[in-house]
mmCIF file of C-alpha atoms in Angstrom:
data_model
loop_
_atom_site.group_PDB
_atom_site.id
_atom_site.type_symbol
_atom_site.label_atom_id
_atom_site.label_comp_id
_atom_site.label_asym_id
_atom_site.label_seq_id
_atom_site.Cartn_x
_atom_site.Cartn_y
_atom_site.Cartn_z
ATOM 1 C CA MET A 58 -9.357 -21.818 16.581
ATOM 2 C CA ALA A 59 -12.940 -21.504 15.308
ATOM 3 C CA ASN A 60 -13.834 -22.800 11.862
ATOM 4 C CA LEU A 61 -12.305 -20.644 9.136
ATOM 5 C CA THR A 62 -13.942 -19.885 5.794
ATOM 6 C CA LEU A 63 -12.210 -17.837 3.114
ATOM 7 C CA ARG A 64 -14.647 -15.971 0.897
ATOM 8 C CA GLN A 65 -12.698 -15.086 -2.225
ATOM 9 C CA ALA A 66 -12.583 -14.469 -5.959
ATOM 10 C CA ALA A 67 -10.471 -16.496 -8.382
ATOM 11 C CA ARG A 68 -7.119 -14.994 -9.433
ATOM 12 C CA SER A 69 -7.438 -12.125 -6.949
ATOM 13 C CA GLY A 70 -4.069 -11.219 -5.478
ATOM 14 C CA ASN A 71 -5.787 -9.822 -2.393
ATOM 15 C CA CYS A 72 -7.517 -13.156 -1.769
ATOM 16 C CA TYR A 73 -4.364 -15.096 -2.576
ATOM 17 C CA LYS A 74 -2.478 -13.227 0.172
ATOM 18 C CA VAL A 75 -4.823 -14.728 2.760
ATOM 19 C CA ALA A 76 -4.499 -18.239 1.321
ATOM 20 C CA LEU A 77 -0.701 -17.904 1.175
ATOM 21 C CA THR A 78 -0.589 -16.692 4.782
ATOM 22 C CA ALA A 79 -2.687 -19.686 5.832
ATOM 23 C CA ALA A 80 -0.266 -22.020 4.044
ATOM 24 C CA LEU A 81 2.860 -20.377 5.478
ATOM 25 C CA THR A 82 1.484 -20.524 9.017
ATOM 26 C CA GLY A 83 0.129 -24.068 8.699
ATOM 27 C CA THR A 84 -3.437 -22.861 9.268
ATOM 28 C CA LYS A 85 -6.199 -24.967 7.794
ATOM 29 C CA LEU A 86 -8.942 -23.100 5.944
ATOM 30 C CA ASP A 87 -11.985 -25.281 6.547
ATOM 31 C CA LYS A 88 -13.902 -23.957 3.571
ATOM 32 C CA VAL A 89 -13.305 -21.725 0.553
ATOM 33 C CA ILE A 90 -16.257 -20.011 -1.142
ATOM 34 C CA THR A 91 -15.568 -18.366 -4.504
ATOM 35 C CA TYR A 92 -17.568 -15.422 -5.877
ATOM 36 C CA ASN A 93 -17.742 -14.017 -9.379
ATOM 37 C CA THR A 94 -17.064 -10.323 -8.821
ATOM 38 C CA VAL A 95 -17.586 -9.429 -12.497
ATOM 39 C CA GLU A 96 -21.157 -10.742 -12.061
ATOM 40 C CA LYS A 97 -21.376 -8.553 -8.935
ATOM 41 C CA GLU A 98 -21.941 -11.522 -6.626
ATOM 42 C CA THR A 99 -20.322 -9.527 -3.798
ATOM 43 C CA ARG A 100 -22.757 -6.641 -4.303
ATOM 44 C CA THR A 101 -26.013 -8.501 -3.618
ATOM 45 C CA PRO A 102 -28.228 -7.158 -0.791
ATOM 46 C CA SER A 103 -27.581 -10.256 1.301
ATOM 47 C CA TYR A 104 -23.796 -10.087 0.843
ATOM 48 C CA LEU A 105 -23.769 -6.383 1.745
ATOM 49 C CA ALA A 106 -26.047 -6.928 4.749
ATOM 50 C CA THR A 107 -24.237 -9.893 6.272
ATOM 51 C CA ILE A 108 -20.741 -10.432 4.928
ATOM 52 C CA ASN A 109 -19.186 -7.089 3.966
ATOM 53 C CA SER A 110 -21.026 -3.788 3.611
ATOM 54 C CA ASN A 111 -18.091 -2.621 1.481
ATOM 55 C CA GLY A 112 -18.957 -5.267 -1.147
ATOM 56 C CA LYS A 113 -15.489 -6.764 -1.534
ATOM 57 C CA VAL A 114 -13.547 -9.965 -1.122
ATOM 58 C CA PRO A 115 -11.582 -11.396 0.557
ATOM 59 C CA VAL A 116 -13.507 -11.857 3.760
ATOM 60 C CA LEU A 117 -12.194 -14.262 6.369
ATOM 61 C CA GLN A 118 -15.154 -15.776 8.183
ATOM 62 C CA ILE A 119 -14.297 -16.863 11.725
ATOM 63 C CA GLY A 120 -16.882 -19.228 13.148
ATOM 64 C CA GLU A 121 -20.490 -18.545 12.211
ATOM 65 C CA ASN A 122 -20.909 -14.824 12.743
ATOM 66 C CA VAL A 123 -17.602 -12.998 12.498
ATOM 67 C CA PHE A 124 -16.612 -11.592 9.106
ATOM 68 C CA LEU A 125 -13.204 -9.964 8.683
ATOM 69 C CA PRO A 126 -12.697 -8.001 5.429
ATOM 70 C CA GLU A 127 -9.482 -6.390 4.127
ATOM 71 C CA SER A 128 -6.826 -8.787 2.894
ATOM 72 C CA ASN A 129 -3.990 -7.485 5.037
ATOM 73 C CA ALA A 130 -6.108 -7.506 8.209
ATOM 74 C CA ALA A 131 -7.236 -11.086 7.536
ATOM 75 C CA ALA A 132 -3.615 -12.088 6.904
ATOM 76 C CA TYR A 133 -2.568 -10.373 10.133
ATOM 77 C CA TYR A 134 -5.241 -12.296 12.055
ATOM 78 C CA LEU A 135 -4.019 -15.616 10.682
ATOM 79 C CA ALA A 136 -0.347 -14.795 11.262
ATOM 80 C CA ASP A 137 -0.698 -13.221 14.702
ATOM 81 C CA GLY A 138 1.775 -14.923 17.011
ATOM 82 C CA SER A 139 3.655 -16.618 14.157
ATOM 83 C CA ASP A 140 7.119 -15.973 12.714
ATOM 84 C CA LEU A 141 5.522 -13.933 9.910
ATOM 85 C CA ILE A 142 5.048 -10.995 12.320
ATOM 86 C CA PRO A 143 8.223 -9.662 13.959
ATOM 87 C CA THR A 144 8.148 -9.326 17.733
ATOM 88 C CA ASP A 145 10.419 -6.268 17.589
ATOM 89 C CA ARG A 146 8.405 -3.039 17.791
ATOM 90 C CA LEU A 147 10.217 -1.209 15.003
ATOM 91 C CA GLN A 148 10.275 -4.215 12.692
ATOM 92 C CA ARG A 149 6.550 -4.780 13.264
ATOM 93 C CA ALA A 150 5.865 -1.167 12.291
ATOM 94 C CA GLN A 151 8.135 -1.483 9.238
ATOM 95 C CA MET A 152 6.190 -4.574 8.189
ATOM 96 C CA LEU A 153 2.979 -2.538 8.409
ATOM 97 C CA GLN A 154 4.682 0.303 6.504
ATOM 98 C CA TRP A 155 5.084 -1.975 3.489
ATOM 99 C CA MET A 156 1.591 -3.411 3.873
ATOM 100 C CA PHE A 157 0.095 0.095 3.769
ATOM 101 C CA PHE A 158 2.393 0.999 0.860
ATOM 102 C CA GLU A 159 1.001 -2.041 -0.914
ATOM 103 C CA GLN A 160 -2.628 -1.042 -0.443
ATOM 104 C CA TYR A 161 -2.238 2.687 -1.062
ATOM 105 C CA THR A 162 0.506 2.960 -3.681
ATOM 106 C CA HIS A 163 1.059 -0.445 -5.299
ATOM 107 C CA GLU A 164 -2.332 -2.153 -5.591
ATOM 108 C CA PRO A 165 -4.337 0.758 -7.075
ATOM 109 C CA ALA A 166 -1.826 0.950 -9.936
ATOM 110 C CA ILE A 167 -0.494 -2.546 -10.601
ATOM 111 C CA ALA A 168 -3.508 -4.649 -9.617
ATOM 112 C CA ARG A 169 -6.064 -2.295 -11.163
ATOM 113 C CA LEU A 170 -4.197 -2.256 -14.497
ATOM 114 C CA ARG A 171 -4.055 -6.049 -14.454
ATOM 115 C CA PHE A 172 -7.803 -6.160 -13.859
ATOM 116 C CA MET A 173 -8.738 -3.468 -16.399
ATOM 117 C CA VAL A 174 -6.429 -4.490 -19.211
ATOM 118 C CA GLY A 175 -5.678 -8.144 -18.506
ATOM 119 C CA PHE A 176 -9.102 -9.336 -17.332
ATOM 120 C CA LYS A 177 -11.891 -6.926 -18.243
ATOM 121 C CA GLY A 178 -10.368 -5.636 -21.472
ATOM 122 C CA LEU A 179 -9.854 -1.930 -22.164
ATOM 123 C CA ASP A 180 -12.805 -1.917 -24.600
ATOM 124 C CA ASN A 181 -15.113 -2.783 -21.715
ATOM 125 C CA CYS A 182 -13.715 -0.085 -19.416
ATOM 126 C CA THR A 183 -15.432 3.220 -18.630
ATOM 127 C CA GLU A 184 -14.033 6.496 -19.957
ATOM 128 C CA GLU A 185 -12.840 7.309 -16.442
ATOM 129 C CA GLU A 186 -10.996 3.983 -16.250
ATOM 130 C CA LYS A 187 -9.402 4.520 -19.662
ATOM 131 C CA ALA A 188 -8.288 8.017 -18.636
ATOM 132 C CA SER A 189 -6.584 6.525 -15.583
ATOM 133 C CA VAL A 190 -4.289 4.161 -17.514
ATOM 134 C CA PRO A 191 -1.309 6.499 -18.160
ATOM 135 C CA GLY A 192 -1.247 7.642 -14.531
ATOM 136 C CA LYS A 193 -1.460 4.078 -13.259
ATOM 137 C CA ARG A 194 1.364 2.942 -15.554
ATOM 138 C CA LYS A 195 3.565 5.694 -14.172
ATOM 139 C CA ALA A 196 2.518 5.007 -10.568
ATOM 140 C CA GLY A 197 3.037 1.254 -10.970
ATOM 141 C CA GLY A 198 6.534 1.748 -12.336
ATOM 142 C CA ALA A 199 7.342 4.143 -9.504
ATOM 143 C CA ALA A 200 6.102 1.611 -6.924
ATOM 144 C CA LEU A 201 8.347 -1.069 -8.434
ATOM 145 C CA ASP A 202 11.239 1.429 -8.367
ATOM 146 C CA VAL A 203 10.736 1.930 -4.622
ATOM 147 C CA MET A 204 10.756 -1.848 -4.090
ATOM 148 C CA GLU A 205 13.798 -2.299 -6.354
ATOM 149 C CA LYS A 206 15.822 0.227 -4.371
ATOM 150 C CA HIS A 207 14.812 -1.266 -1.018
ATOM 151 C CA LEU A 208 15.714 -4.784 -2.146
ATOM 152 C CA SER A 209 19.156 -3.723 -3.381
ATOM 153 C CA THR A 210 20.527 -4.428 0.114
ATOM 154 C CA ARG A 211 18.033 -6.974 1.440
ATOM 155 C CA LYS A 212 16.659 -10.431 0.711
ATOM 156 C CA PHE A 213 13.215 -9.693 2.183
ATOM 157 C CA PHE A 214 11.443 -6.433 3.025
ATOM 158 C CA VAL A 215 11.906 -6.457 6.806
ATOM 159 C CA ALA A 216 14.229 -8.179 9.254
ATOM 160 C CA ASP A 217 15.949 -10.217 6.513
ATOM 161 C CA LYS A 218 13.357 -12.965 6.727
ATOM 162 C CA VAL A 219 9.923 -13.475 5.271
ATOM 163 C CA THR A 220 7.158 -11.467 6.969
ATOM 164 C CA LEU A 221 3.638 -10.419 6.051
ATOM 165 C CA ALA A 222 5.195 -7.479 4.181
ATOM 166 C CA ASP A 223 6.547 -9.959 1.622
ATOM 167 C CA VAL A 224 3.254 -11.857 1.446
ATOM 168 C CA ALA A 225 1.301 -8.625 0.882
ATOM 169 C CA LEU A 226 3.625 -7.294 -1.814
ATOM 170 C CA PHE A 227 4.094 -10.629 -3.545
ATOM 171 C CA GLY A 228 0.353 -11.049 -4.180
ATOM 172 C CA TYR A 229 0.135 -8.662 -7.122
ATOM 173 C CA THR A 230 3.839 -8.168 -7.911
ATOM 174 C CA HIS A 231 4.439 -11.689 -9.203
ATOM 175 C CA VAL A 232 1.546 -11.300 -11.662
ATOM 176 C CA ALA A 233 2.233 -7.642 -12.556
ATOM 177 C CA HIS A 234 3.088 -8.648 -16.133
ATOM 178 C CA GLU A 235 -0.507 -9.775 -16.709
ATOM 179 C CA SER A 236 -1.489 -6.174 -17.468
ATOM 180 C CA GLY A 237 0.985 -6.214 -20.331
ATOM 181 C CA PHE A 238 2.752 -3.144 -18.942
ATOM 182 C CA PHE A 239 5.367 -4.426 -16.503
ATOM 183 C CA ASP A 240 8.235 -6.805 -17.230
ATOM 184 C CA LEU A 241 9.975 -7.703 -13.959
ATOM 185 C CA ASN A 242 13.241 -8.162 -15.847
ATOM 186 C CA ASP A 243 13.337 -4.350 -15.711
ATOM 187 C CA TRP A 244 13.361 -4.656 -11.897
ATOM 188 C CA PRO A 245 15.823 -7.509 -11.315
ATOM 189 C CA ASN A 246 15.931 -7.220 -7.512
ATOM 190 C CA VAL A 247 12.147 -7.490 -7.421
ATOM 191 C CA ARG A 248 12.229 -10.409 -9.867
ATOM 192 C CA ASP A 249 14.799 -12.258 -7.741
ATOM 193 C CA TRP A 250 12.831 -11.574 -4.539
ATOM 194 C CA CYS A 251 9.745 -13.092 -6.205
ATOM 195 C CA GLU A 252 11.804 -16.221 -6.873
ATOM 196 C CA ARG A 253 12.875 -16.327 -3.217
ATOM 197 C CA VAL A 254 9.218 -16.202 -2.118
ATOM 198 C CA LYS A 255 8.344 -18.954 -4.584
ATOM 199 C CA GLY A 256 11.196 -21.000 -3.111
ATOM 200 C CA LEU A 257 9.830 -20.935 0.438
ATOM 201 C CA PRO A 258 9.282 -24.458 1.821
ATOM 202 C CA ILE A 259 5.492 -24.244 2.113
ATOM 203 C CA TYR A 260 4.804 -21.944 -0.862
ATOM 204 C CA VAL A 261 1.488 -22.402 -2.637
ATOM 205 C CA PRO A 262 0.861 -20.777 -6.028
ATOM 206 C CA MET A 263 -2.086 -18.552 -6.933
ATOM 207 C CA GLU A 264 -4.897 -20.722 -8.284
ATOM 208 C CA MET B 192 12.545 6.004 23.471
ATOM 209 C CA ALA B 193 14.901 7.604 20.946
ATOM 210 C CA ASN B 194 14.349 11.198 19.829
ATOM 211 C CA LEU B 195 11.250 11.480 17.648
ATOM 212 C CA THR B 196 10.884 13.854 14.715
ATOM 213 C CA LEU B 197 7.665 14.145 12.736
ATOM 214 C CA ARG B 198 8.247 15.178 9.144
ATOM 215 C CA GLN B 199 4.904 16.461 7.901
ATOM 216 C CA ALA B 200 2.893 18.813 5.707
ATOM 217 C CA ALA B 201 0.426 21.370 7.048
ATOM 218 C CA ARG B 202 -3.271 20.414 7.021
ATOM 219 C CA SER B 203 -2.487 16.839 5.934
ATOM 220 C CA GLY B 204 -4.866 14.380 7.572
ATOM 221 C CA ASN B 205 -2.282 11.637 7.205
ATOM 222 C CA CYS B 206 0.274 13.687 9.147
ATOM 223 C CA TYR B 207 -2.325 14.769 11.691
ATOM 224 C CA LYS B 208 -3.079 11.108 12.513
ATOM 225 C CA VAL B 209 0.500 10.696 13.750
ATOM 226 C CA ALA B 210 0.368 13.904 15.805
ATOM 227 C CA LEU B 211 -3.005 12.905 17.300
ATOM 228 C CA THR B 212 -1.674 9.441 18.178
ATOM 229 C CA ALA B 213 1.307 11.053 19.903
ATOM 230 C CA ALA B 214 -1.050 13.275 21.919
ATOM 231 C CA LEU B 215 -3.408 10.438 22.871
ATOM 232 C CA THR B 216 -0.526 8.234 24.014
ATOM 233 C CA GLY B 217 1.297 11.034 25.837
ATOM 234 C CA THR B 218 4.312 10.688 23.537
ATOM 235 C CA LYS B 219 6.462 13.765 23.095
ATOM 236 C CA LEU B 220 7.483 14.605 19.528
ATOM 237 C CA ASP B 221 10.859 16.251 19.988
ATOM 238 C CA LYS B 222 10.772 18.060 16.674
ATOM 239 C CA VAL B 223 8.302 18.744 13.857
ATOM 240 C CA ILE B 224 9.587 19.603 10.378
ATOM 241 C CA THR B 225 7.029 20.900 7.871
ATOM 242 C CA TYR B 226 7.388 20.527 4.107
ATOM 243 C CA ASN B 227 5.530 22.275 1.297
ATOM 244 C CA THR B 228 4.349 19.361 -0.833
ATOM 245 C CA VAL B 229 2.838 21.635 -3.506
ATOM 246 C CA GLU B 230 6.368 22.977 -4.027
ATOM 247 C CA LYS B 231 7.530 19.343 -4.239
ATOM 248 C CA GLU B 232 9.811 19.642 -1.220
ATOM 249 C CA THR B 233 9.318 15.906 -0.559
ATOM 250 C CA ARG B 234 10.450 15.030 -4.093
ATOM 251 C CA THR B 235 13.976 16.470 -3.931
ATOM 252 C CA PRO B 236 16.868 14.075 -4.617
ATOM 253 C CA SER B 237 18.066 14.323 -1.023
ATOM 254 C CA TYR B 238 14.588 13.655 0.436
ATOM 255 C CA LEU B 239 14.119 10.650 -1.859
ATOM 256 C CA ALA B 240 17.603 9.309 -1.100
ATOM 257 C CA THR B 241 17.486 9.628 2.670
ATOM 258 C CA ILE B 242 14.010 10.138 4.096
ATOM 259 C CA ASN B 243 11.445 8.375 1.896
ATOM 260 C CA SER B 244 12.055 6.997 -1.574
ATOM 261 C CA ASN B 245 8.285 7.134 -2.064
ATOM 262 C CA GLY B 246 8.402 10.952 -1.801
ATOM 263 C CA LYS B 247 5.636 11.361 0.758
ATOM 264 C CA VAL B 248 4.936 12.621 4.255
ATOM 265 C CA PRO B 249 4.402 11.813 7.047
ATOM 266 C CA VAL B 250 7.653 10.193 7.996
ATOM 267 C CA LEU B 251 8.350 9.476 11.654
ATOM 268 C CA GLN B 252 12.066 9.789 12.246
ATOM 269 C CA ILE B 253 13.273 7.654 15.148
ATOM 270 C CA GLY B 254 16.701 8.702 16.355
ATOM 271 C CA GLU B 255 19.159 9.815 13.705
ATOM 272 C CA ASN B 256 18.894 7.189 11.013
ATOM 273 C CA VAL B 257 15.539 5.419 11.108
ATOM 274 C CA PHE B 258 12.767 6.821 8.910
ATOM 275 C CA LEU B 259 9.285 5.296 9.120
ATOM 276 C CA PRO B 260 6.861 6.342 6.353
ATOM 277 C CA GLU B 261 3.122 5.530 6.050
ATOM 278 C CA SER B 262 0.856 7.329 8.485
ATOM 279 C CA ASN B 263 -0.832 4.239 9.894
ATOM 280 C CA ALA B 264 2.469 2.415 10.423
ATOM 281 C CA ALA B 265 3.939 5.434 12.207
ATOM 282 C CA ALA B 266 0.799 5.691 14.356
ATOM 283 C CA TYR B 267 1.048 1.959 15.142
ATOM 284 C CA TYR B 268 4.671 2.381 16.217
ATOM 285 C CA LEU B 269 3.776 5.212 18.587
ATOM 286 C CA ALA B 270 0.733 3.402 19.991
ATOM 287 C CA ASP B 271 2.288 -0.059 20.306
ATOM 288 C CA GLY B 272 1.686 -1.275 23.852
ATOM 289 C CA SER B 273 -0.871 1.460 24.618
ATOM 290 C CA ASP B 274 -4.635 1.317 25.095
ATOM 291 C CA LEU B 275 -5.099 2.471 21.479
ATOM 292 C CA ILE B 276 -4.243 -1.051 20.246
ATOM 293 C CA PRO B 277 -6.475 -3.860 21.550
ATOM 294 C CA THR B 278 -4.715 -6.837 23.086
ATOM 295 C CA ASP B 279 -7.428 -9.202 21.825
ATOM 296 C CA ARG B 280 -6.380 -10.914 18.591
ATOM 297 C CA LEU B 281 -9.676 -10.429 16.752
ATOM 298 C CA GLN B 282 -10.108 -6.835 17.889
ATOM 299 C CA ARG B 283 -6.544 -6.026 16.822
ATOM 300 C CA ALA B 284 -7.282 -7.438 13.367
ATOM 301 C CA GLN B 285 -10.572 -5.502 13.209
ATOM 302 C CA MET B 286 -8.680 -2.330 14.059
ATOM 303 C CA LEU B 287 -6.338 -3.017 11.158
ATOM 304 C CA GLN B 288 -9.343 -3.807 8.945
ATOM 305 C CA TRP B 289 -10.591 -0.223 9.372
ATOM 306 C CA MET B 290 -7.103 1.222 8.959
ATOM 307 C CA PHE B 291 -6.703 -0.565 5.611
ATOM 308 C CA PHE B 292 -10.249 0.463 4.635
ATOM 309 C CA GLU B 293 -9.182 4.032 5.371
ATOM 310 C CA GLN B 294 -6.120 3.899 3.147
ATOM 311 C CA TYR B 295 -7.613 1.922 0.268
ATOM 312 C CA THR B 296 -11.251 3.033 0.116
ATOM 313 C CA HIS B 297 -11.675 6.261 2.112
ATOM 314 C CA GLU B 298 -8.534 8.350 1.634
ATOM 315 C CA PRO B 299 -8.219 8.087 -2.180
ATOM 316 C CA ALA B 300 -11.761 9.484 -2.500
ATOM 317 C CA ILE B 301 -12.366 11.877 0.394
ATOM 318 C CA ALA B 302 -8.851 13.180 0.993
ATOM 319 C CA ARG B 303 -7.967 13.443 -2.700
ATOM 320 C CA LEU B 304 -11.131 15.446 -3.447
ATOM 321 C CA ARG B 305 -10.332 17.776 -0.554
ATOM 322 C CA PHE B 306 -6.842 18.275 -1.971
ATOM 323 C CA MET B 307 -7.886 18.674 -5.616
ATOM 324 C CA VAL B 308 -10.942 20.857 -5.118
ATOM 325 C CA GLY B 309 -10.377 22.455 -1.720
ATOM 326 C CA PHE B 310 -6.635 23.160 -1.903
ATOM 327 C CA LYS B 311 -5.260 22.973 -5.435
ATOM 328 C CA GLY B 312 -8.392 24.190 -7.216
ATOM 329 C CA LEU B 313 -10.036 22.243 -10.036
ATOM 330 C CA ASP B 314 -8.697 24.727 -12.615
ATOM 331 C CA ASN B 315 -5.159 23.676 -11.686
ATOM 332 C CA CYS B 316 -5.887 19.946 -11.914
ATOM 333 C CA THR B 317 -4.840 17.688 -14.776
ATOM 334 C CA GLU B 318 -7.427 16.274 -17.171
ATOM 335 C CA GLU B 319 -6.983 12.875 -15.519
ATOM 336 C CA GLU B 320 -7.667 14.394 -12.104
ATOM 337 C CA LYS B 321 -10.749 16.209 -13.387
ATOM 338 C CA ALA B 322 -12.058 12.988 -14.957
ATOM 339 C CA SER B 323 -11.702 11.259 -11.585
ATOM 340 C CA VAL B 324 -13.993 13.637 -9.676
ATOM 341 C CA PRO B 325 -17.384 11.945 -10.301
ATOM 342 C CA GLY B 326 -16.005 8.528 -9.380
ATOM 343 C CA LYS B 327 -14.367 9.887 -6.242
ATOM 344 C CA ARG B 328 -17.588 11.638 -5.163
ATOM 345 C CA LYS B 329 -19.443 8.355 -5.499
ATOM 346 C CA ALA B 330 -16.696 6.369 -3.746
ATOM 347 C CA GLY B 331 -16.448 8.911 -0.929
ATOM 348 C CA GLY B 332 -20.189 8.781 -0.297
ATOM 349 C CA ALA B 333 -20.083 4.992 -0.324
ATOM 350 C CA ALA B 334 -17.220 4.971 2.203
ATOM 351 C CA LEU B 335 -19.202 7.251 4.513
ATOM 352 C CA ASP B 336 -22.228 4.936 4.071
ATOM 353 C CA VAL B 337 -20.130 1.974 5.258
ATOM 354 C CA MET B 338 -19.010 3.956 8.311
ATOM 355 C CA GLU B 339 -22.560 5.201 8.995
ATOM 356 C CA LYS B 340 -23.932 1.660 9.037
ATOM 357 C CA HIS B 341 -21.138 0.355 11.277
ATOM 358 C CA LEU B 342 -21.609 3.200 13.759
ATOM 359 C CA SER B 343 -25.355 2.622 14.025
ATOM 360 C CA THR B 344 -24.720 0.171 16.860
ATOM 361 C CA ARG B 345 -21.373 1.379 18.200
ATOM 362 C CA LYS B 346 -19.729 4.426 19.759
ATOM 363 C CA PHE B 347 -16.287 3.689 18.288
ATOM 364 C CA PHE B 348 -15.141 1.434 15.458
ATOM 365 C CA VAL B 349 -13.736 -1.454 17.494
ATOM 366 C CA ALA B 350 -14.132 -2.711 21.046
ATOM 367 C CA ASP B 351 -16.419 0.173 22.047
ATOM 368 C CA LYS B 352 -13.483 2.375 22.943
ATOM 369 C CA VAL B 353 -11.127 4.569 21.003
ATOM 370 C CA THR B 354 -8.450 2.714 19.031
ATOM 371 C CA LEU B 355 -6.146 3.554 16.142
ATOM 372 C CA ALA B 356 -9.052 2.703 13.825
ATOM 373 C CA ASP B 357 -10.819 5.843 15.052
ATOM 374 C CA VAL B 358 -7.675 7.949 14.825
ATOM 375 C CA ALA B 359 -7.036 6.789 11.244
ATOM 376 C CA LEU B 360 -10.599 7.388 10.051
ATOM 377 C CA PHE B 361 -11.023 10.669 11.917
ATOM 378 C CA GLY B 362 -8.048 12.276 10.148
ATOM 379 C CA TYR B 363 -9.821 12.997 6.882
ATOM 380 C CA THR B 364 -13.452 12.398 7.886
ATOM 381 C CA HIS B 365 -13.739 15.438 10.137
ATOM 382 C CA VAL B 366 -12.537 17.696 7.310
ATOM 383 C CA ALA B 367 -14.417 15.883 4.506
ATOM 384 C CA HIS B 368 -16.593 18.971 3.943
ATOM 385 C CA GLU B 369 -13.541 20.953 2.793
ATOM 386 C CA SER B 370 -13.921 19.467 -0.703
ATOM 387 C CA GLY B 371 -17.378 21.040 -0.886
ATOM 388 C CA PHE B 372 -18.940 17.651 -1.656
ATOM 389 C CA PHE B 373 -19.701 16.033 1.720
ATOM 390 C CA ASP B 374 -21.912 17.396 4.483
ATOM 391 C CA LEU B 375 -21.642 15.138 7.533
ATOM 392 C CA ASN B 376 -25.200 16.045 8.503
ATOM 393 C CA ASP B 377 -26.118 13.516 5.797
ATOM 394 C CA TRP B 378 -24.259 10.882 7.865
ATOM 395 C CA PRO B 379 -25.394 11.669 11.425
ATOM 396 C CA ASN B 380 -23.766 8.647 13.089
ATOM 397 C CA VAL B 381 -20.449 9.652 11.545
ATOM 398 C CA ARG B 382 -20.980 13.282 12.569
ATOM 399 C CA ASP B 383 -21.722 12.256 16.174
ATOM 400 C CA TRP B 384 -18.706 9.930 16.265
ATOM 401 C CA CYS B 385 -16.510 12.865 15.135
ATOM 402 C CA GLU B 386 -17.838 14.833 18.089
ATOM 403 C CA ARG B 387 -16.989 11.941 20.422
ATOM 404 C CA VAL B 388 -13.403 11.914 19.156
ATOM 405 C CA LYS B 389 -13.175 15.683 19.580
ATOM 406 C CA GLY B 390 -14.417 15.214 23.144
ATOM 407 C CA LEU B 391 -11.595 12.873 24.173
ATOM 408 C CA PRO B 392 -9.640 14.197 27.180
ATOM 409 C CA ILE B 393 -6.336 14.741 25.349
ATOM 410 C CA TYR B 394 -7.701 15.653 21.914
ATOM 411 C CA VAL B 395 -5.610 18.033 19.823
ATOM 412 C CA PRO B 396 -7.064 19.676 16.693
ATOM 413 C CA MET B 397 -5.505 19.634 13.232
ATOM 414 C CA GLU B 398 -3.229 22.645 12.845
#
């Protein structure tokens, strides 16, 4: 495989997903470059022109000239052909189901609250961000409810073994409490599933 | 393949993506069941218990007992093994990159504005929804800018032929004007790409 560079931000669950996928698949990341997103280092003209016109991390750089944004797409690239992606057609689609659930329903609530309240501080948030807090609290709780119900009869999200669905959902779930709003003891199946992920043989923690 | 039922809402771009994928792959949908989401028909106890605990459409029902939510996962299931999904590892990941961009960056701005302003009416929106309009206008324009730049050197999003990335992004892009905020003449590459999708041999319009 060509040289791999992970362009990331510290403590970002989206970036961590890619690093965790690399670890679980035994893929070496040749280089890691960390940006300060609060200082808008991923919004500079050169970053937007060359690395990601959408101004976000993570970006998985493959060789010199290929830049792959979107955490779940970068994770899929790394895991393609590995045990993390089911070979069964339905199971593969179910894995993607949970990965899209994560980006559409889970991340905008749970990860955004963690960023706004836990990192940036509510006092530094815009009026629009402040107005979004009650809705995001409700949406985040509802997302955890959906996960809790699904895990009532399963050890992992799909196929009863770890897949990219688990990696994607674990990224921000295991740090959901950092917003101050979610205590995983209220979702015991989710809490126990987090422990199962942490117990995987080649688990690496978020830096 | 088992009997396929599409559970959908009228004029939903997310549901249309699944129907368009079925058409483009020559897959027969045996049954289509339409819900009124404004009347909360996808939030009933029986819907939540059996069909989708996340309370959304589309859901692709496969046979009697398998329910697959998330538009892009359902489209992937239908298209798996077809020309709509590249066999090249990088191109497959790039296709997913645009599908996740669609769900995380594009849909929450462009599709939500269309729903709030074009369908529900701003007067019927909550204060939180009203407060979100300026941010969504900005985010929607930025998403179209990203697409415009990418399409400046390409006919389709990945691999220079139609893939699920195009299907996913077309769903809400071609009706973006229905919010009253976006005129695709301001994004001519995007406008021309929409025309290319509409010109595909087995294209079916949104109902």
